[in-house]
Short mmCIF file of C-alpha atoms and ligand atoms in Angstrom, two decimals:
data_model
loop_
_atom_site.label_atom_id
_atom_site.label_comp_id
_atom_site.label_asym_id
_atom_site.label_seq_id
_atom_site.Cartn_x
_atom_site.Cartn_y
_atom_site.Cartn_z
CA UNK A 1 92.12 74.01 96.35
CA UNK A 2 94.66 74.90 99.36
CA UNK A 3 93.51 72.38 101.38
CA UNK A 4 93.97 69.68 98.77
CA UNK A 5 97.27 71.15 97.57
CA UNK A 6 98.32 71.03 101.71
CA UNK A 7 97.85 67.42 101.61
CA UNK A 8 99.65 66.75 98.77
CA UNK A 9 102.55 68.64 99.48
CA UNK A 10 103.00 66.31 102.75
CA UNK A 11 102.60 63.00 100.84
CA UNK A 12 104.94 64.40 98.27
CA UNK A 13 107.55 64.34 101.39
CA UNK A 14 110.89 65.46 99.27
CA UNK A 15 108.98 66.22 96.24
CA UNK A 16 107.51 69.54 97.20
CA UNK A 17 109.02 71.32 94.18
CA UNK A 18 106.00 69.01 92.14
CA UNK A 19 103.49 70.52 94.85
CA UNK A 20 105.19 74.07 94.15
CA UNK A 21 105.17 73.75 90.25
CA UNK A 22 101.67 72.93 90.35
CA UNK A 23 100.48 75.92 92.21
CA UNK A 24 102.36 78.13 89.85
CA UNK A 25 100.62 76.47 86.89
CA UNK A 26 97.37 77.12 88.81
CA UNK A 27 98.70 80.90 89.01
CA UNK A 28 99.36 81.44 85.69
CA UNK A 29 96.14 79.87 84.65
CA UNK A 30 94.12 81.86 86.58
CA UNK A 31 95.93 84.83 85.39
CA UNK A 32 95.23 83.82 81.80
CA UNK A 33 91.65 83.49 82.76
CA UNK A 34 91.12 86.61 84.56
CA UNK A 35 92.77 88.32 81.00
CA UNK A 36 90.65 86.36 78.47
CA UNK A 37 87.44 87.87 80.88
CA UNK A 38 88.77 91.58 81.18
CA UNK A 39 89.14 92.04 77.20
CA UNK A 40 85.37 90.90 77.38
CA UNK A 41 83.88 92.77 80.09
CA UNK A 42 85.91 95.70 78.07
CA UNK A 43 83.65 95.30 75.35
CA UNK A 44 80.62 94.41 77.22
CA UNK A 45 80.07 97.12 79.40
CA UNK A 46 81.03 94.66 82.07
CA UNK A 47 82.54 97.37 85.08
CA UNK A 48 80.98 99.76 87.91
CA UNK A 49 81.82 101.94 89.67
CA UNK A 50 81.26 102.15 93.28
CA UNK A 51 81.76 105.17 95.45
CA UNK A 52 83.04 106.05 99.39
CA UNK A 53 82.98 109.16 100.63
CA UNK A 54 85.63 111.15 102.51
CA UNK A 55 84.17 112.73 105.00
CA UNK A 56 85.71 116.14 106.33
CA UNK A 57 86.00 116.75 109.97
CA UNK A 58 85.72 120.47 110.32
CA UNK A 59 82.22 120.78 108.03
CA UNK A 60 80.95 117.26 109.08
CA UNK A 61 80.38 116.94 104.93
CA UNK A 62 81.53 114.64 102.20
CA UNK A 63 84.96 116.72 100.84
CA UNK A 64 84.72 113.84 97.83
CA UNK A 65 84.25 110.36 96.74
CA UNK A 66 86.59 108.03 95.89
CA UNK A 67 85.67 106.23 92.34
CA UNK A 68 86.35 102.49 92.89
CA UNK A 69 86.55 100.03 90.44
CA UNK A 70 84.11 96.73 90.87
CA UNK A 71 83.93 93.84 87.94
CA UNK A 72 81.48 90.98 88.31
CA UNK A 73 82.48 88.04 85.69
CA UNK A 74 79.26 86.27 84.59
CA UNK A 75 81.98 83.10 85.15
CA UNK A 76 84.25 83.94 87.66
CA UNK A 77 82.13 85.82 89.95
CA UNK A 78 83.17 89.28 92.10
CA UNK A 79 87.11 89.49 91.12
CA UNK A 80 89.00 92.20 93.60
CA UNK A 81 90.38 94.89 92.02
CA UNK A 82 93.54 94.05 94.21
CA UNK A 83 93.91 90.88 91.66
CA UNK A 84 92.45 92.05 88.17
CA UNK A 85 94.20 95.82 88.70
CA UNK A 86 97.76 94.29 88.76
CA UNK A 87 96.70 91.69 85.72
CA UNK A 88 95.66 94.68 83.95
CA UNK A 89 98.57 96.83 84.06
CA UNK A 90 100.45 93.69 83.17
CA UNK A 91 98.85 93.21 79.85
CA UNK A 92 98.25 96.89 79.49
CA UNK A 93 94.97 96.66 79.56
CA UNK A 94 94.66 99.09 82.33
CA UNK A 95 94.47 101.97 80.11
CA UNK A 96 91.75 101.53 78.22
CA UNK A 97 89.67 100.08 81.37
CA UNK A 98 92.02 103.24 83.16
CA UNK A 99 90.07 105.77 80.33
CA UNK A 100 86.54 104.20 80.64
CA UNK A 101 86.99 104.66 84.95
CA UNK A 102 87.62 108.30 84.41
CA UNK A 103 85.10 109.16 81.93
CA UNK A 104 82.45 107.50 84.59
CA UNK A 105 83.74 108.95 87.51
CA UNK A 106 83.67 112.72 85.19
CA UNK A 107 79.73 111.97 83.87
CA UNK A 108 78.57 111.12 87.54
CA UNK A 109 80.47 113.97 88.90
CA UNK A 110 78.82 116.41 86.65
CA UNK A 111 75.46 115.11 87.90
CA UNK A 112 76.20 115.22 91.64
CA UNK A 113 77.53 118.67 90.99
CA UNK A 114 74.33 119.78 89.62
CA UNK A 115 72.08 118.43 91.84
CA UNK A 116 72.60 121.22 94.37
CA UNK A 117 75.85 120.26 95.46
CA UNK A 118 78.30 122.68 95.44
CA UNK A 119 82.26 121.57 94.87
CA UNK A 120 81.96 118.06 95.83
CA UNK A 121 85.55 116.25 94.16
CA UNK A 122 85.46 113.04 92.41
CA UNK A 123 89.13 110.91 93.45
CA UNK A 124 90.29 108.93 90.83
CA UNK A 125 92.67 105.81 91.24
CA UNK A 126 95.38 106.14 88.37
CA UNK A 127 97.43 103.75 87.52
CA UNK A 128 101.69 104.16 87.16
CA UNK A 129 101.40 102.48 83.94
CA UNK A 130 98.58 105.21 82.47
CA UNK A 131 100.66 107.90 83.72
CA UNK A 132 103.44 106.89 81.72
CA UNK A 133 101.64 107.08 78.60
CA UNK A 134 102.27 110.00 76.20
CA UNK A 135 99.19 110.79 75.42
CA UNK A 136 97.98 110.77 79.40
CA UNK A 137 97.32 114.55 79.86
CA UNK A 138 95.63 114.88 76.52
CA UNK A 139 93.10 112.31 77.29
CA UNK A 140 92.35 113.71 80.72
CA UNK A 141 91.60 117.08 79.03
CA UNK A 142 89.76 115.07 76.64
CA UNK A 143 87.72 113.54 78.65
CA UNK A 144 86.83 117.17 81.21
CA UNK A 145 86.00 118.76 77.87
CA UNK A 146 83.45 115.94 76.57
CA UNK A 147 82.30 115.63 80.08
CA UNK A 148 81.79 119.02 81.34
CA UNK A 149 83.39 118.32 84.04
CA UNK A 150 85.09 120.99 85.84
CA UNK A 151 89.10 120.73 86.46
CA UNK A 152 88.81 121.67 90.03
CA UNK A 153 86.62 119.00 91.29
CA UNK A 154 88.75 116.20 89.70
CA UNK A 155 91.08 114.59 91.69
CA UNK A 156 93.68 112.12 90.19
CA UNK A 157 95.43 109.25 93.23
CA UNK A 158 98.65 108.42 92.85
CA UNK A 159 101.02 106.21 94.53
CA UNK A 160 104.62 106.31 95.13
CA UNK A 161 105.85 103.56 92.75
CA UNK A 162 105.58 106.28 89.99
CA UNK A 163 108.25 107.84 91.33
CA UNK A 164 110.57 105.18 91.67
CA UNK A 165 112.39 105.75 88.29
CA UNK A 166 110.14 108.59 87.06
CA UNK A 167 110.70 111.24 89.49
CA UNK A 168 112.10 113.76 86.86
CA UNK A 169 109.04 113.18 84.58
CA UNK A 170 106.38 112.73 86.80
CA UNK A 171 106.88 116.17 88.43
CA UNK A 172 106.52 118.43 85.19
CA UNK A 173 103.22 116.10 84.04
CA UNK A 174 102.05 116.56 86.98
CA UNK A 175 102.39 120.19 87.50
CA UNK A 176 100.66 120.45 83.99
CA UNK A 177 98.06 118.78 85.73
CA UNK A 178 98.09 121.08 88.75
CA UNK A 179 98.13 124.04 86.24
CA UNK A 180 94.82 123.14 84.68
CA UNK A 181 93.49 122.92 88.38
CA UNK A 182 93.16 119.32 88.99
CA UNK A 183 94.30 118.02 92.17
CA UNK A 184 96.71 115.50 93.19
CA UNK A 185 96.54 113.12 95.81
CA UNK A 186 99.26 110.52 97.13
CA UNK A 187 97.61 107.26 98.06
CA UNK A 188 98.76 104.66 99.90
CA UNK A 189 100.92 106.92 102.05
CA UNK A 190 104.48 105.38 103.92
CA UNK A 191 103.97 101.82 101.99
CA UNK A 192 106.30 102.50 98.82
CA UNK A 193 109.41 104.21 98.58
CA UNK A 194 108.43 107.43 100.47
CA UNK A 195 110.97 110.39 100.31
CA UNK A 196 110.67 114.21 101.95
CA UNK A 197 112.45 115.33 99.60
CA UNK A 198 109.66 114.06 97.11
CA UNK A 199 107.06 115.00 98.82
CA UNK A 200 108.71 118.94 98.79
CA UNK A 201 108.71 118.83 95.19
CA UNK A 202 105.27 117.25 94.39
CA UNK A 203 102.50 119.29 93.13
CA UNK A 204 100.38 117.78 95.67
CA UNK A 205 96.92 119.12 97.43
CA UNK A 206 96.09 115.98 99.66
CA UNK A 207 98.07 112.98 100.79
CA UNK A 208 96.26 109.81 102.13
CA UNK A 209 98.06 107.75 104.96
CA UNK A 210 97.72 104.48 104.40
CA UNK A 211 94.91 102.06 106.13
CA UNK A 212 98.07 100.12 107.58
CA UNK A 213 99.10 103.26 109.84
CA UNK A 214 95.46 103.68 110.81
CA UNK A 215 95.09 100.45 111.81
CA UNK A 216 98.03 100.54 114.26
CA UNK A 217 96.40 103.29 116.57
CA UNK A 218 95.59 101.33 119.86
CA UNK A 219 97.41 98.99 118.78
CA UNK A 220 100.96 99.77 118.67
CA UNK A 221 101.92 102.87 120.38
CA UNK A 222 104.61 103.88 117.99
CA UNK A 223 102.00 103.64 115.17
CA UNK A 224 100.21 106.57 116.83
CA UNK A 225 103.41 108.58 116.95
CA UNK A 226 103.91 107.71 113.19
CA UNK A 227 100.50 109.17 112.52
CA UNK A 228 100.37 112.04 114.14
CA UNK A 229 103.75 112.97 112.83
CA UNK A 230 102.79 112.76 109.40
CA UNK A 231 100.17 115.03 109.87
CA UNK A 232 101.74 118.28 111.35
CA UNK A 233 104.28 117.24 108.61
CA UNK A 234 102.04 117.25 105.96
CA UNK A 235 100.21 120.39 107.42
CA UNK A 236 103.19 121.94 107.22
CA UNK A 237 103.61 121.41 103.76
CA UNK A 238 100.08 122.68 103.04
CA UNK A 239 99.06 119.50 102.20
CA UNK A 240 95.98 118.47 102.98
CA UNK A 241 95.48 115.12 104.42
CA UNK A 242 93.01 112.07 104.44
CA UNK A 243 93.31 109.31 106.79
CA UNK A 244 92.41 106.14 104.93
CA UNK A 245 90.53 102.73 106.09
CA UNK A 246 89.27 104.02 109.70
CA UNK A 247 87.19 101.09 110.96
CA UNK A 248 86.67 101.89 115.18
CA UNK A 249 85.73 104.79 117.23
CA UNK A 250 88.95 105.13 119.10
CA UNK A 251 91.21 105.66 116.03
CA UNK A 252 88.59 107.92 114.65
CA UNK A 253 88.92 109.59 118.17
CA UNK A 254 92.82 109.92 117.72
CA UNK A 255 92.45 111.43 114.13
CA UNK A 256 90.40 113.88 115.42
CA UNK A 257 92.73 115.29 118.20
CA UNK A 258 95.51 115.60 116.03
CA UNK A 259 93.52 117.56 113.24
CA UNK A 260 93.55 115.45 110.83
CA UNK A 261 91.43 116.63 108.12
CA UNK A 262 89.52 114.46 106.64
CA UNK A 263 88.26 110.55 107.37
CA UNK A 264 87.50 107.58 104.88
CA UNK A 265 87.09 104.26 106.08
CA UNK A 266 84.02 101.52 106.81
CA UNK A 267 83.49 103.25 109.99
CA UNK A 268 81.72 106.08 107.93
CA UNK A 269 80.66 104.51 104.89
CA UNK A 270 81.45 101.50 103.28
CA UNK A 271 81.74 102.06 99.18
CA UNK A 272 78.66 101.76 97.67
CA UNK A 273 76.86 102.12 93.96
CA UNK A 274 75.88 105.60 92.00
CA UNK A 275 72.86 105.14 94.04
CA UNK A 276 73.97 105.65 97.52
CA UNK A 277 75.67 109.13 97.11
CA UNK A 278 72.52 111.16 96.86
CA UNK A 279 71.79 110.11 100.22
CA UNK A 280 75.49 110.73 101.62
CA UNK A 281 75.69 113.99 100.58
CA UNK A 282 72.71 115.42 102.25
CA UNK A 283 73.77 113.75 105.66
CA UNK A 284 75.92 115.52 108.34
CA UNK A 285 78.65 113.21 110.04
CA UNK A 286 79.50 116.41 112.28
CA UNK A 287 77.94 114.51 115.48
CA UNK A 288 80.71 111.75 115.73
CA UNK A 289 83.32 113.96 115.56
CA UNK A 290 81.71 116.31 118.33
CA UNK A 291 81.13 113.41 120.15
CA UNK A 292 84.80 112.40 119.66
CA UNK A 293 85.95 116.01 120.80
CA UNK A 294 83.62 115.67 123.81
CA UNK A 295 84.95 112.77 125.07
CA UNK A 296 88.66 114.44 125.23
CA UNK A 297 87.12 116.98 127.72
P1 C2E B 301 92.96 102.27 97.34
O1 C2E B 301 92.97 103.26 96.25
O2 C2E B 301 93.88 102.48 98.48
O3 C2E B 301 91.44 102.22 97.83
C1 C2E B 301 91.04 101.98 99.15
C2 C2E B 301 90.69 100.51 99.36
O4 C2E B 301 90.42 100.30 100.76
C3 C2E B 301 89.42 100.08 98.65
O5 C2E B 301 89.59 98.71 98.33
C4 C2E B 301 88.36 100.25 99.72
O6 C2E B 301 87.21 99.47 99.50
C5 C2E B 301 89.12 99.79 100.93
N1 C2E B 301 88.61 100.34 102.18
C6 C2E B 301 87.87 101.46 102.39
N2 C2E B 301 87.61 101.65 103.69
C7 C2E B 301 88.20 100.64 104.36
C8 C2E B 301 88.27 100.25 105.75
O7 C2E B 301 87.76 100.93 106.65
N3 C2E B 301 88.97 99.12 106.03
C9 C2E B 301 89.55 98.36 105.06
N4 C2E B 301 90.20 97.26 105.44
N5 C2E B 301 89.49 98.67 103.74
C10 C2E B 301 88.82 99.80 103.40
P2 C2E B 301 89.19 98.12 96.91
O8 C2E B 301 87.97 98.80 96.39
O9 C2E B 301 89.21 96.64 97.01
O10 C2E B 301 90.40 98.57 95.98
C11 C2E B 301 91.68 98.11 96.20
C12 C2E B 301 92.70 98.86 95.41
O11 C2E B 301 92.50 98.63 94.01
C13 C2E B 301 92.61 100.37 95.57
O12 C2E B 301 93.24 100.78 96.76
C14 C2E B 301 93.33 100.83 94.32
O13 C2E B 301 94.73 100.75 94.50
C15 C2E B 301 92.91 99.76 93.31
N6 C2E B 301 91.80 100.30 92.50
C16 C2E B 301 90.46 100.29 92.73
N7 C2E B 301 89.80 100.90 91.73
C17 C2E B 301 90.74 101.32 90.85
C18 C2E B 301 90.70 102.02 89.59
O14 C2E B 301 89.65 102.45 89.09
N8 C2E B 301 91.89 102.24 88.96
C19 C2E B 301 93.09 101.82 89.49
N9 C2E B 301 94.22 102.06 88.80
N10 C2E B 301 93.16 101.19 90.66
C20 C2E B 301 92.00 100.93 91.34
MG1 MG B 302 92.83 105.27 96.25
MG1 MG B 303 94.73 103.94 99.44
MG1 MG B 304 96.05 100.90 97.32
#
């Protein structure tokens, strides 16, 4: 463990590369593992899906839910999806696991749909490495045929590392996409490689600013400048916007007076199983935002 390894590396005085190769063998080890487990809980059943809503601010209703991807290893316990996600693009395995996510997300949306819910979306994380698969728009029609589910209440994230050397392709798939009425989202907002130009040319519906931005509010003062800024920007482009990861009152305050228009973040809900979302769509979060707007006056 670290604090082992820490001690190590002092006694090893000079000899830190030893402390250094060591860790990377640990690395690679636990990388091996974590693949070894993922073809398993493939073929096991093994994955869930949790769910966090995105609340927006003008109805005080969930706009959608954001499928997120949990995995429970009867070994190595709860593994984040921030370490098994990048181990399964890796080995490709992310597009089978990628498929399986989708079809989920599609067979619980039909069901929420139903159940007198009227044009609630279902978000789906998609991975750069699916979306450069041939065969990527074919499945995703597959799959909204087999499902039921309807086009316009899918919703496919995306981040900016697909356009890094993909720009040219990635706009026509995605306008297929767009053309069959599924929406696009950009996730992770001003981390990657973040372009206007790009963002002119995107088929996009809704852009999420990333939980790093929404953290600075109160914090920083030019990370509220940042924030707001992307927002008439974005409204601009007729892009709708999310704010992701709000956690406090006062940046959930801020987001409000600059019309941002919708919210995700702990503050609201946390993610939770299948079993949670009945309950979240029949509540009304319009009452902290009022209070919000209030408190302005
Ligand atoms: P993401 O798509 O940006 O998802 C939002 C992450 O922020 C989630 O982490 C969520 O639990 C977390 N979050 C939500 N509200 C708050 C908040 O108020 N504060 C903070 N600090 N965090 C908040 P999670 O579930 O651990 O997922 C991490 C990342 O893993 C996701 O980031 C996404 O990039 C990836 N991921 C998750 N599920 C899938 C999937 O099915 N497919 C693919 N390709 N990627 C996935
Ligand atoms: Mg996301
Ligand atoms: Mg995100
Ligand atoms: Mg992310």
């Amino acid at each position: 463990n670290a604090d082992t390894a820490m001690y190590c590396a002092k006694n090893l005085g000079k000899n830190n590369v030893q402390f250094f190769q060591e860790e990377m063998r640990q690395g690679i080890l636990r990388k091996i593992t974590i693949e070894k487990s993922l073809r398993k809980a493939l073929n096991t059943s093994g994955f869930e899906l949790h769910y966090q809503p995105q609340i927006s601010i003008d109805t005080g209703k969930v706009r959608a839910f954001e499928a997120l991807l949990r995995w429970r290893d009867p070994e190595l316990g709860n593994v984040s999806p921030l370490e098994f996600i990048p181990i399964a693009e890796d080995t490709g395995l992310i597009v089978p696991l990628g498929e399986w996510v989708l079809r989920e997300a599609c067979r619980q949306g039909v069901e929420w749909n139903g159940s007198g819910c009227e044009d609630l979306i279902i978000s789906v994380n998609i991975s750069t490495v699916q979306l450069k698969q041939a065969n990527f728009v074919h499945m995703v029609k597959d799959i909204l045929q087999e499902t039921g589910f309807l086009p316009a209440h899918l919703e496919l994230e995306i981040t900016e590392s697909l356009l890094i050397n993909s720009f040219e392709q990635a706009v026509p798939m995605l306008k297929g996409l767009r053309d069959m009425g599924i929406k696009i989202s950009m996730d992770d907002f001003g981390t990657g490689y973040s372009s206007l130009n790009y963002l002119r040319r995107l088929p996009l519906n809704t852009l999420k600013i990333d939980k790093s931005f929404i953290q600075d509010i109160n914090v920083r003062g030019m990370g509220e400048n940042i924030v707001s800024s992307i927002i008439s920007l974005v409204h601009r482009l007729q892009i709708e916007v999310v704010a992701e990861g709000v956690e406090t009152e006062a940046q959930l305050d801020y987001l409000v007076r600059c019309n941002c228009d919708n919210v995700q973040g702990y503050l609201l809900s946390r993610p939770g199983p299948a079993e949670n979302v009945a309950g979240i769509i029949q509540k009304n979060y319009g009452d902290m935002f009022e209070m919000n707007l209030k408190n302005q006056q």
